[in-house]
Coordinates of C-alpha atoms in Angstrom, one line a residue:
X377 CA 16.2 48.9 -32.3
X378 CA 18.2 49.5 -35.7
X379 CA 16.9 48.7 -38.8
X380 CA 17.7 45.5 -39.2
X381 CA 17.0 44.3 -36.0
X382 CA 12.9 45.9 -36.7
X383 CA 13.3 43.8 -40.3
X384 CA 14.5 40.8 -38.1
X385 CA 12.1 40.9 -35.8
X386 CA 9.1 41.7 -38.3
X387 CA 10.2 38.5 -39.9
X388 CA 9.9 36.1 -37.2
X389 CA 6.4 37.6 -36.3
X390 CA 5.5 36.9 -39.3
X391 CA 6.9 33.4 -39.2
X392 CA 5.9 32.1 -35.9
X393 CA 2.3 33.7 -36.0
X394 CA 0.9 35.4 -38.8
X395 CA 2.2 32.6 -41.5
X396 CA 0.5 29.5 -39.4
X397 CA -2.9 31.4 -39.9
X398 CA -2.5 32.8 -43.2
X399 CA -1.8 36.3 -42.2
X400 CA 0.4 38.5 -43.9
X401 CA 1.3 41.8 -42.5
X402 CA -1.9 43.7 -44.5
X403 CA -4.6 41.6 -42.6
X404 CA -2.6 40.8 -39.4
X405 CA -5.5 42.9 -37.7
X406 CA -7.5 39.6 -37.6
X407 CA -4.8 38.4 -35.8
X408 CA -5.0 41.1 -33.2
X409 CA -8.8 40.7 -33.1
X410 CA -8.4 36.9 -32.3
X411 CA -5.9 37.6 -29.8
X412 CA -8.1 40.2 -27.7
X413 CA -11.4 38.3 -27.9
X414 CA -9.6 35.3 -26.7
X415 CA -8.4 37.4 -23.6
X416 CA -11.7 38.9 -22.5
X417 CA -13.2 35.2 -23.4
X418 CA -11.0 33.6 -20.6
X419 CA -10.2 36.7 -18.6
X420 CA -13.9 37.8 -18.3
X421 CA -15.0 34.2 -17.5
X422 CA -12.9 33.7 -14.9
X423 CA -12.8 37.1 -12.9
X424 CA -17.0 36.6 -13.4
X425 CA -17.4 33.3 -12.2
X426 CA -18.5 31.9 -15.4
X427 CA -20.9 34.6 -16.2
X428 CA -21.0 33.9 -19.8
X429 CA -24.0 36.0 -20.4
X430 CA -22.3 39.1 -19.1
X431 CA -18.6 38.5 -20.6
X432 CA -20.8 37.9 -23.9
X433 CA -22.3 40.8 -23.6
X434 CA -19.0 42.7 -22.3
X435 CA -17.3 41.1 -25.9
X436 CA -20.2 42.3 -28.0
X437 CA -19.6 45.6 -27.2
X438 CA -16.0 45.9 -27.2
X439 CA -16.7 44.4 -31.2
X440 CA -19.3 47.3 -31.5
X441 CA -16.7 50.2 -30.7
X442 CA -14.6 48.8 -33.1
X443 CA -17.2 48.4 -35.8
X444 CA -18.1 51.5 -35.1
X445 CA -14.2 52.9 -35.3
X446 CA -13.5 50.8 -38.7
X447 CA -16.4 50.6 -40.4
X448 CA -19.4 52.5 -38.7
X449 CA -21.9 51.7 -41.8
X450 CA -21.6 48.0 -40.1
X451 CA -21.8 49.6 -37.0
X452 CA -25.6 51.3 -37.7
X453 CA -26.6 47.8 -39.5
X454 CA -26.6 46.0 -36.1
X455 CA -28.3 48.8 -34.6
X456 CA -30.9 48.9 -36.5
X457 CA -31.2 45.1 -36.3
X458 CA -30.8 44.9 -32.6
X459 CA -33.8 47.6 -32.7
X460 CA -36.3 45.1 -34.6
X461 CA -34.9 41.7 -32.8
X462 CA -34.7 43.0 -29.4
X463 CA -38.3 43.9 -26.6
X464 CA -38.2 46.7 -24.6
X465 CA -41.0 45.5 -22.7
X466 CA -42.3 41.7 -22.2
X467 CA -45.2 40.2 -23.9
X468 CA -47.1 38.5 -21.0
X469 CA -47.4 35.3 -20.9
X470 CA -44.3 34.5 -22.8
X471 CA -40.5 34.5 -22.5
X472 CA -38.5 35.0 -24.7
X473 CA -34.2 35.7 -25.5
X474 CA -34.9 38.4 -27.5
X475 CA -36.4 40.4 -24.4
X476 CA -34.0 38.5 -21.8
X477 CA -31.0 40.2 -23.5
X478 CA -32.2 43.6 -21.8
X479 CA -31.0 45.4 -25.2
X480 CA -33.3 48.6 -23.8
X481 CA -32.6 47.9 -19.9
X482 CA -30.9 50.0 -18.0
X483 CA -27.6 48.5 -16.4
X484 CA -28.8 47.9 -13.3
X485 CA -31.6 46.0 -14.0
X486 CA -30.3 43.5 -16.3
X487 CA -30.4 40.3 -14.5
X488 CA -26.2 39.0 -15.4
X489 CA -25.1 42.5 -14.8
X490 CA -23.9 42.8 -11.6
X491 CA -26.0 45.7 -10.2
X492 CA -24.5 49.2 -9.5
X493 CA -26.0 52.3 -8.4
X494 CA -24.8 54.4 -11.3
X495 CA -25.9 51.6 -14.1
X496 CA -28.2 54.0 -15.7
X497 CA -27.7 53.4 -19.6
X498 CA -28.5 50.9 -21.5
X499 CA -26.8 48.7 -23.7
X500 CA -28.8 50.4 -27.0
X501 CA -27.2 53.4 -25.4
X502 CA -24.2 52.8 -24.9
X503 CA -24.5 51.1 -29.0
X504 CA -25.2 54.9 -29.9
X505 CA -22.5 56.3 -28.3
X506 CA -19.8 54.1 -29.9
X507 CA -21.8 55.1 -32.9
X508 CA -21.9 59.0 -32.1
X509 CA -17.7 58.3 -31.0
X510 CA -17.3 56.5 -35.0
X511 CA -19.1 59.6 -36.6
X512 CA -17.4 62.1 -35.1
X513 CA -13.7 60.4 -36.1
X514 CA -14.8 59.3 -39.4
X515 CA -16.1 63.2 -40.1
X516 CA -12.6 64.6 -39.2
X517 CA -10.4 62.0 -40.7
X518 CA -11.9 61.0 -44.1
X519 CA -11.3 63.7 -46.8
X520 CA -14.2 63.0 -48.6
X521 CA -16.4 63.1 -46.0
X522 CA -19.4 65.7 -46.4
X523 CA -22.2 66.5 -44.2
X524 CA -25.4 65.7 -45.9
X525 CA -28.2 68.6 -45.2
X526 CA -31.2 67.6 -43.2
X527 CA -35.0 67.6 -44.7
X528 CA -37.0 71.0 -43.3
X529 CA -33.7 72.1 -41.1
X530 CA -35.5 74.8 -39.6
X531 CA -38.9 73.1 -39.0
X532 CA -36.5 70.2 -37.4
X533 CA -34.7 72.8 -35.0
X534 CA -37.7 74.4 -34.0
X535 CA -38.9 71.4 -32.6
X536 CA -36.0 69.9 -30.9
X537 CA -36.0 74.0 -29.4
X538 CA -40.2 73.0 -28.5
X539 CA -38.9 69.8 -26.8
X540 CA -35.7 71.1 -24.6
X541 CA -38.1 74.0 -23.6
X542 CA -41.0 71.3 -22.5
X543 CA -38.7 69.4 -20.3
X544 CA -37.6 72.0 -18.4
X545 CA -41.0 73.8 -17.9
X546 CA -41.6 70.4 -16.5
X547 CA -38.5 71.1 -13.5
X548 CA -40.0 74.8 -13.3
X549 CA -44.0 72.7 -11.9
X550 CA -42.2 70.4 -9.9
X551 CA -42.4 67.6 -12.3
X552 CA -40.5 64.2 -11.8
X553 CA -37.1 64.1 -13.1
X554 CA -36.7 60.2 -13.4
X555 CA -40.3 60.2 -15.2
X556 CA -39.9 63.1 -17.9
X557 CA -36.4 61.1 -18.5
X558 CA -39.1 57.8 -19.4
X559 CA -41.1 60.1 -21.5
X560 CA -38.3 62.4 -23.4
X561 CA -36.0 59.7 -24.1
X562 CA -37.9 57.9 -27.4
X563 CA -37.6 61.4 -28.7
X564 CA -34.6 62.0 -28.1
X565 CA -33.4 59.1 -29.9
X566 CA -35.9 59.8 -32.8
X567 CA -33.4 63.3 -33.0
X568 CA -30.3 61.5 -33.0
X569 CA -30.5 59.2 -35.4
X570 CA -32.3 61.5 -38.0
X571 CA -29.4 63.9 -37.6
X572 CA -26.8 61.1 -38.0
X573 CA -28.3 58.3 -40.7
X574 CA -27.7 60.1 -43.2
X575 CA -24.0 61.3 -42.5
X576 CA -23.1 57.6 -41.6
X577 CA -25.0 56.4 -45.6
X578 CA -23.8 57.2 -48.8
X579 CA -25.0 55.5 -51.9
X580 CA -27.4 53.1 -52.8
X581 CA -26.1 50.1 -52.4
X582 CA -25.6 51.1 -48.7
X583 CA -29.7 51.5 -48.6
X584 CA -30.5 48.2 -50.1
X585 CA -28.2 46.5 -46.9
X586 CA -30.2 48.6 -44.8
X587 CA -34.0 48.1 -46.1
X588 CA -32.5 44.3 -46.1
X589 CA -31.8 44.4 -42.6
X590 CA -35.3 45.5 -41.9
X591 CA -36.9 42.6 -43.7
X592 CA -34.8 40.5 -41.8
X593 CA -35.7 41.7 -38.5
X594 CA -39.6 42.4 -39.2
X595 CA -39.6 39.1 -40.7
X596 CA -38.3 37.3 -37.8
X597 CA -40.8 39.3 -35.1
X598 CA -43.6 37.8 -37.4
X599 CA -42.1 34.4 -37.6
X600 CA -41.9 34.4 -33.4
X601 CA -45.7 35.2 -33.5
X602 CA -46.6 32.3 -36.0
X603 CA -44.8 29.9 -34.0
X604 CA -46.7 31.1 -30.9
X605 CA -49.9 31.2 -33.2
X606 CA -49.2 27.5 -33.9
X607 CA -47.9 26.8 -30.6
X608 CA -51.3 27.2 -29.0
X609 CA -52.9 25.2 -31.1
X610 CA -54.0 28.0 -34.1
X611 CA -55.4 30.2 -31.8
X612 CA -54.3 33.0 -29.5
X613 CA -55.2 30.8 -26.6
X614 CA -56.3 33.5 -24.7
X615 CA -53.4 36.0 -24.6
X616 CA -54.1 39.6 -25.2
X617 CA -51.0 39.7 -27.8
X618 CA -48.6 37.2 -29.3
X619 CA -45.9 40.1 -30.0
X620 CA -45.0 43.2 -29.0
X621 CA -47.3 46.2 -29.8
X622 CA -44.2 47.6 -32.3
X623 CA -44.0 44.9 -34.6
X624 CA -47.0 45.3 -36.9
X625 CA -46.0 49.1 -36.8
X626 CA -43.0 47.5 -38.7
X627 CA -45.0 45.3 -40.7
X628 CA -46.8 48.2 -42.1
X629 CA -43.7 49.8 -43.6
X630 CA -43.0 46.6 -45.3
X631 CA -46.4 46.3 -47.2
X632 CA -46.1 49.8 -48.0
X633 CA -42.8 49.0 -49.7
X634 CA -44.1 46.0 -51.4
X635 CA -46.5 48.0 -52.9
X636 CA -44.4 50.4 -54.2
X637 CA -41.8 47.7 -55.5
X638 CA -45.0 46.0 -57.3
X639 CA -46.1 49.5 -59.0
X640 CA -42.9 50.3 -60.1
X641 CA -42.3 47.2 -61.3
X642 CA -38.9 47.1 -59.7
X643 CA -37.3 43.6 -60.2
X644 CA -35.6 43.6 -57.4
X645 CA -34.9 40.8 -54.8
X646 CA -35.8 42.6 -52.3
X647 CA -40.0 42.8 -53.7
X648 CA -39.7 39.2 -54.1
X649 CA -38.3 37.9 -50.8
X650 CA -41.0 40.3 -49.3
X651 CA -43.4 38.7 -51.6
X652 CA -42.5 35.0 -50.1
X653 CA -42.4 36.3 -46.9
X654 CA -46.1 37.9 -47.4
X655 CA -48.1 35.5 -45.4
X656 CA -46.1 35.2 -42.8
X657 CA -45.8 38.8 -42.2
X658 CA -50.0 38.7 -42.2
X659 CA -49.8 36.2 -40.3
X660 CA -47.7 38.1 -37.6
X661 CA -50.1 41.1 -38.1
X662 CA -52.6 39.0 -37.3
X663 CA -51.5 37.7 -34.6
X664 CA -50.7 40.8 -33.2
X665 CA -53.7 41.6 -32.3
X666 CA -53.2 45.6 -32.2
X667 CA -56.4 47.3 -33.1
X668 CA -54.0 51.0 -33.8
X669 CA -52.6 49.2 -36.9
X670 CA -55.6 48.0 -38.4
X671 CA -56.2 51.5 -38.7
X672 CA -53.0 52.9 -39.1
X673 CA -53.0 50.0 -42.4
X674 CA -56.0 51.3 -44.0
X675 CA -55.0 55.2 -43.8
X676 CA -51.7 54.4 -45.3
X677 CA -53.0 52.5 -48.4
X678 CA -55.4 55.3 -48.5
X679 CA -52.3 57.7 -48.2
X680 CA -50.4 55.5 -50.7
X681 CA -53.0 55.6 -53.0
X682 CA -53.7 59.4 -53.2
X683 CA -49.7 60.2 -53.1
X684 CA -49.7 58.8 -56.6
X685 CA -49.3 60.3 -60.0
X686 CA -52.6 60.4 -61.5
X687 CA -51.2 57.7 -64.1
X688 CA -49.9 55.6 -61.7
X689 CA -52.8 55.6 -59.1
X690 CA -54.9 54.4 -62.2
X691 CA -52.7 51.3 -62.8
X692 CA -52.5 50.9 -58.8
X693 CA -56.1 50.6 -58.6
X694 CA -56.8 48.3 -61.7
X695 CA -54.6 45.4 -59.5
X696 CA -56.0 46.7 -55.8
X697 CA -59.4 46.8 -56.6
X698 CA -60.3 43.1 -56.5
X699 CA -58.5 42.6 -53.7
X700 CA -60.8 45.6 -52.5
X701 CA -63.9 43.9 -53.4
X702 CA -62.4 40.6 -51.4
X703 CA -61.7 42.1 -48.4
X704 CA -65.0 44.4 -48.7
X705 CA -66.7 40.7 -48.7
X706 CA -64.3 39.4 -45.8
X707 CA -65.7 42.1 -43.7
X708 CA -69.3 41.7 -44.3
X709 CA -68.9 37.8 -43.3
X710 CA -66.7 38.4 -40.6
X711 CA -69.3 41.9 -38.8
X712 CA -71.1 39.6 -36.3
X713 CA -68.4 37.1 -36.4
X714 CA -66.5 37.0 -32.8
X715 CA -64.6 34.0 -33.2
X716 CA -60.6 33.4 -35.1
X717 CA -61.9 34.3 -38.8
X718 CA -63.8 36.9 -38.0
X719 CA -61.1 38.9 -35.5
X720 CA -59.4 40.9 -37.3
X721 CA -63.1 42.9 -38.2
X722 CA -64.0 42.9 -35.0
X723 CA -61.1 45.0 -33.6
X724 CA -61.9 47.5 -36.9
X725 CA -65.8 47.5 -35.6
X726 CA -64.6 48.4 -32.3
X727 CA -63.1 51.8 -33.4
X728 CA -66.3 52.5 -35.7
X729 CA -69.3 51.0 -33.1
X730 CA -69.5 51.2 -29.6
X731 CA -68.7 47.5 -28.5
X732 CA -71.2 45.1 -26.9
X733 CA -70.5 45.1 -23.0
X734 CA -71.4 41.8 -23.0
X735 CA -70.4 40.2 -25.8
X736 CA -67.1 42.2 -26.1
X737 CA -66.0 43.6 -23.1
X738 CA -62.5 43.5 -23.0
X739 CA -62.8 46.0 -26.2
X740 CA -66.2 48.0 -24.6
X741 CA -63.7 48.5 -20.9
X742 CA -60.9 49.7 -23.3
X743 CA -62.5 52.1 -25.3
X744 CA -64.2 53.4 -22.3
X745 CA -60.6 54.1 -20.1
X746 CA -59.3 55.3 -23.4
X747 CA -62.6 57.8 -23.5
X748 CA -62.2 59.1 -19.4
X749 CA -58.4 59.4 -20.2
X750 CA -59.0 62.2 -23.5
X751 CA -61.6 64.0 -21.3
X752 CA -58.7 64.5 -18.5
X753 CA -56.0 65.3 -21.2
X754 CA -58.5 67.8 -22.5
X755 CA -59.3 69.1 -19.1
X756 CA -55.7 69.1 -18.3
X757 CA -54.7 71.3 -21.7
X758 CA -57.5 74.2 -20.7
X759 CA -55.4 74.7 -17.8
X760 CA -52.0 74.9 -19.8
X761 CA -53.1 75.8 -23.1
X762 CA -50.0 78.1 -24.2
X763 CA -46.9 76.2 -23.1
X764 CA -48.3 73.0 -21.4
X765 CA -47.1 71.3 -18.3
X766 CA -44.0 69.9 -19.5
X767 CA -42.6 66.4 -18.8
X768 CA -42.7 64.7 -15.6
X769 CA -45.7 66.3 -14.3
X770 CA -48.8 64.5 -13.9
X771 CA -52.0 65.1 -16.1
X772 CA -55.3 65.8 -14.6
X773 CA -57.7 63.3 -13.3
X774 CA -61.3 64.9 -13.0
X775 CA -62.3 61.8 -13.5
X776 CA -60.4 59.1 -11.9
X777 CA -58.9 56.4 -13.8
X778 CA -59.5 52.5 -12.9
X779 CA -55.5 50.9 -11.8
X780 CA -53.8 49.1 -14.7
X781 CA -50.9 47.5 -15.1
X782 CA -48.4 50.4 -16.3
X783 CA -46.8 52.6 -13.5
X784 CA -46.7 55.5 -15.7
X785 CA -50.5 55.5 -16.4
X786 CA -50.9 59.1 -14.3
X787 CA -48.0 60.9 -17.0
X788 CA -48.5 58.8 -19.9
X789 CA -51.6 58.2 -21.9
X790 CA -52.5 56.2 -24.1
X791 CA -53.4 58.8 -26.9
X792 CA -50.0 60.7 -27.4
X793 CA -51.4 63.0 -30.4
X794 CA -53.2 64.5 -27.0
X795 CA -50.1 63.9 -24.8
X796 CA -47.9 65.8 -26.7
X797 CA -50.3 68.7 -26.5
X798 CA -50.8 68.5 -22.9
X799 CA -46.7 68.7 -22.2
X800 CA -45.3 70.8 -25.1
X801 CA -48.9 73.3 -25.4
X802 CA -49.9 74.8 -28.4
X803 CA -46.6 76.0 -29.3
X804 CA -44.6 72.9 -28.9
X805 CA -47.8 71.2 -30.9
X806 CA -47.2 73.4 -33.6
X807 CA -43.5 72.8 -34.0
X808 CA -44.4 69.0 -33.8
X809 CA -46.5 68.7 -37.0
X810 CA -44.8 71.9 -38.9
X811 CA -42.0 69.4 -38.8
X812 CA -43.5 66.1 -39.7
X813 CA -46.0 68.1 -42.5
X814 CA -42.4 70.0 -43.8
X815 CA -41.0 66.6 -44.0
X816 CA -43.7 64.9 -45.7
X817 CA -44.0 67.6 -48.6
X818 CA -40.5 67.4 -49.3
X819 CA -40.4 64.2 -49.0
X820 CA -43.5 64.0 -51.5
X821 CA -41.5 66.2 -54.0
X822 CA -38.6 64.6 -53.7
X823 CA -41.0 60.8 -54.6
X824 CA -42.2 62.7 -57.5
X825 CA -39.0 63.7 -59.1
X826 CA -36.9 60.4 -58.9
X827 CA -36.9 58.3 -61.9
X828 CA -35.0 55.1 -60.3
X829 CA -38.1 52.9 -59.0
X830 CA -36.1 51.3 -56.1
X831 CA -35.6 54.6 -54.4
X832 CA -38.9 55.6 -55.6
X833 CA -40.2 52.7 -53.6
X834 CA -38.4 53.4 -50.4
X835 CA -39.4 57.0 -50.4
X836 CA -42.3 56.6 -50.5
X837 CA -42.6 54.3 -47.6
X838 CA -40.3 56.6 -45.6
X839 CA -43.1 59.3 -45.9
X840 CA -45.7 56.8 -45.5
X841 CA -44.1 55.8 -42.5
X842 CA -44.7 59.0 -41.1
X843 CA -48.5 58.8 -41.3
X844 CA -48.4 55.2 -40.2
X845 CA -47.3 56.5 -36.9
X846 CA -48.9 59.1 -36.0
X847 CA -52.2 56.9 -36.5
X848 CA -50.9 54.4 -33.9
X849 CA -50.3 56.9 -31.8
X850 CA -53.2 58.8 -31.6
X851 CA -54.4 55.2 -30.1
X852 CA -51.6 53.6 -28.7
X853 CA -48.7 54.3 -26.2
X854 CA -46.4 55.1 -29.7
X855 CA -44.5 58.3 -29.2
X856 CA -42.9 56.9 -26.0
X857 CA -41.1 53.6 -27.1
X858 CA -38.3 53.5 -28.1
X859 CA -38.1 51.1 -30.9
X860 CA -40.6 52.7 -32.8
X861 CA -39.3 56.5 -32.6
X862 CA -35.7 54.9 -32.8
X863 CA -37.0 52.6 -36.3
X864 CA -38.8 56.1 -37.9
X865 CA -35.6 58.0 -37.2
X866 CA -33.7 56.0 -39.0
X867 CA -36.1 55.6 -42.2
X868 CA -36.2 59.7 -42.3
X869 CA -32.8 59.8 -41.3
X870 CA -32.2 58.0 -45.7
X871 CA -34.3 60.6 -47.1
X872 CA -31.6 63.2 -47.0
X873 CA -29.3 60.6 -48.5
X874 CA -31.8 59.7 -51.7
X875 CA -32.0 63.7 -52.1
X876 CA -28.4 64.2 -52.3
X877 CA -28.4 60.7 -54.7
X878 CA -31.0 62.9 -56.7
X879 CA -28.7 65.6 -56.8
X880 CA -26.1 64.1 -58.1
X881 CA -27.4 62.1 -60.2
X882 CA -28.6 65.5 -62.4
X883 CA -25.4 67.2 -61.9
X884 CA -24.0 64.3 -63.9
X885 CA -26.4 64.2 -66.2
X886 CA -26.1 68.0 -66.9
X887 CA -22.8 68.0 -67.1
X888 CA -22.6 65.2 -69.7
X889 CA -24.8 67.1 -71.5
X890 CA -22.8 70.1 -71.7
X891 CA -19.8 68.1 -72.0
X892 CA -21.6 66.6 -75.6
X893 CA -22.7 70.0 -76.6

């Protein structure tokens, strides 16, 4: 085709079917996209049967890839979101979409996925790949494209080293393959994304859409365990939770960061959408019912507080103190109390005092499985003190343990501070809090030397957030799901990102300086 022919034709393309949408030749791309969707739409609903659910699903992804090919920032936004919105495990008694989408399912089990034999990766995989796919372009096409360097490198390697060692000494005692794949893979993801966060965000601005996305999604968890709350007439009506045992992990973050917005007195809109949104989130942390984050709520105001300059701590206190004194009172009232007001104390008395078996035995039987299940990880680590067990391989049972309803109760116990020592050993326990410790000082530095109070805010919740799981998961099944490991990747994965902000931030400053001079 000659030249004007091409001209020709390019004209009456534009004519018959960019001009009657209001396309022009620089965004006939939405053109393109309309076109395809449409396809897969029809195409997809009518080789399915009408399986919307699936060709939704089947569209949604095609849009990620793209996203992730185009603008990849996006790409990680709805990650992150899908992470907050979406269950990886029911809540029972309740059904919900945001668990019927199968976000963390694999393939196979997914419900409007017709099965296959090989369907073993899920969609939030398959999400991460597209995003890994995006990266890896966007590094080698964009010339200004620069890879950020991670917090404690070394301390980070070491571990990752710790972990790939682990799960093979699993293979070499004959441990399960398809189980030390349930118990490496939160990890794993934890890696990923705090290698990759902080090559995919840039500035600021970028940070703000991301902590916004987070208060969207926590916000929402909360908001869908009020509504239960309310549902049932103001009460729990029985059910051992009203969310999933992640969300007031996430909840934590958030008053962490509102704290740190308030101190800093950052007029931001973020600190004051939190701020409206305050009693539902306590709500939804209420009605969570999780006794691991009362706890893991009191050591991180305690952390918060101590983290402080000594000015600041000062001016912290003058404002926390009252509300010190009220809760102080609050707990006194509510000691003996075992009805709705007094709850949330009781499930903080249960981790000081022994509880009642009479009165409380729901908490008195959990404590006491928690208490058989340390002495066999204990019993299980004399044995494999050195290099552990590795994953996959059962734990010791000196003492048997009573059937509950997890199938992975003989690998995976509920304290995983213990667990990690009974698979990775000493060594790999080492390498484990070398890194998390490395991070937090430099992360502590790195709080102490910024000057703008947004970032200041948000680093110090990324470090807080650190201690905030750990807690859980010295009682709680923590270290293993996937949302939570996924979520703390990602908020350690922006520390590298405020450094570098840091940096050059004072490299302009110096050089104005010496520009003046």
């Amino acid at each position: 085709m000659n030249s004007t022919n091409y001209i020709l034709a390019d004209s009456l393309f534009q004519k018959l079917f960019l001009s009657p949408l209001g396309l022009n030749r620089e965004n006939g791309l939405v053109f393109w996209m309309i076109l395809l969707f449409t396809t897969l739409l029809s195409g997809g609903l009518y080789y399915t049967g009408g399986n919307l659910p699936l060709v939704t699903g089947v569209m949604y992804l095609t849009l990620l890839l793209i996203i992730s090919l185009i603008k990849i920032e996006v790409s990680l936004y709805l990650m992150v979101l899908s992470i907050l919105l979406f269950e990886q495990y029911d809540i029972p008694g309740f059904e919900t979409f945001t668990r019927e989408v199968s976000f963390f399912s694999n393939l196979k089990e997914i419900p409007y996925v017709p099965y296959f034999h090989r369907g073993m990766v899920s969609p939030f995989e398959i999400h991460l790949t597209f995003l890994i796919i995006g990266l890896m372009i966007h590094a080698a096409i964009r010339k200004d494209f620069r890879f950020k360097p991670l917090i404690a490198p070394v301390a980070y390697l070491l571990f990752v080293l710790a972990f790939v060692f682990a799960f093979a000494n699993g293979f070499r005692n004959g441990g399960d393959y398809m189980v030390a794949l349930w118990e490496v893979r939160a990890l794993f993801y934890f890696f990923l994304m705090y290698l990759i966060v902080p090559q995919i965000i840039d500035s600021t601005s970028q940070i703000r859409v991301f902590i916004w996305i987070c208060i969207i999604g926590i916000s929402f968890k909360a908001l869908q365990g009020v509504y239960r709350f309310i549902d049932l007439g103001f009460t729990t009506g029985g059910y051992a939770v009203l969310t999933n045992h992640e969300d007031p992990v996430f909840m934590v973050t958030l008053f962490v960061l509102l704290m740190g917005l308030s101190l800093y007195l950052a007029n931001d809109p973020q600190r004051k959408w939190i701020l409206l949104l305050l009693l539902l989130l306590m709500l939804g942390f209420y009605v969570a019912q999780r006794r691991a984050t009362y706890a893991s709520l009191i050591v991180s105001v305690t952390t918060f507080i101590l983290i402080l300059p000594a000015h600041n701590r000062v001016r912290f206190m003058k404002y926390f103190l009252p509300v010190l004194a009220i809760l102080i009172l609050y707990g006194i009232a509510g000691w003996n109390h075992t009805g709705t007001f007094g709850r949330p104390v009781q499930m903080i008395k249960s981790g000081i005092v022994q509880p009642d078996k009479e009165t409380n035995f729901a908490d008195y039987s959990s404590n006491l499985y928690r208490d058989i299940e340390n002495y066999n990880l204990a019993q299980t680590v004399v044995r494999n003190p050195l290099i552990g067990t590795g994953f996959g391989v059962k734990y010791d049972q000196p003492i048997p343990l009573v059937q509950i309803r997890f199938p992975l109760r003989e690998y995976i116990p509920h304290n995983q501070i213990y667990w990690l020592v009974v698979k990775t050993g000493s060594l790999g326990f080492f390498a484990f809090w070398f890194f998390f410790n490395s991070f937090a000082a430099k992360g502590t530095q790195i709080f102490i030397r910024l000057k703008d109070p947004y970032l200041k805010s948000v680093s110090l919740m990324i470090v807080i957030a650190i201690i905030n799981q750990m807690v859980v998961s010295f009682f709680d099944l923590q270290l293993t799901y996937y949302r939570n490991m996924t979520y703390l990747g990602c908020l350690m994965g922006l520390l590298p990102v405020i450094h570098q902000l840091t940096i050059d931030e004072e490299n302009s400053e110096s050089n104005a300086a010496t520009d003046e001079s």
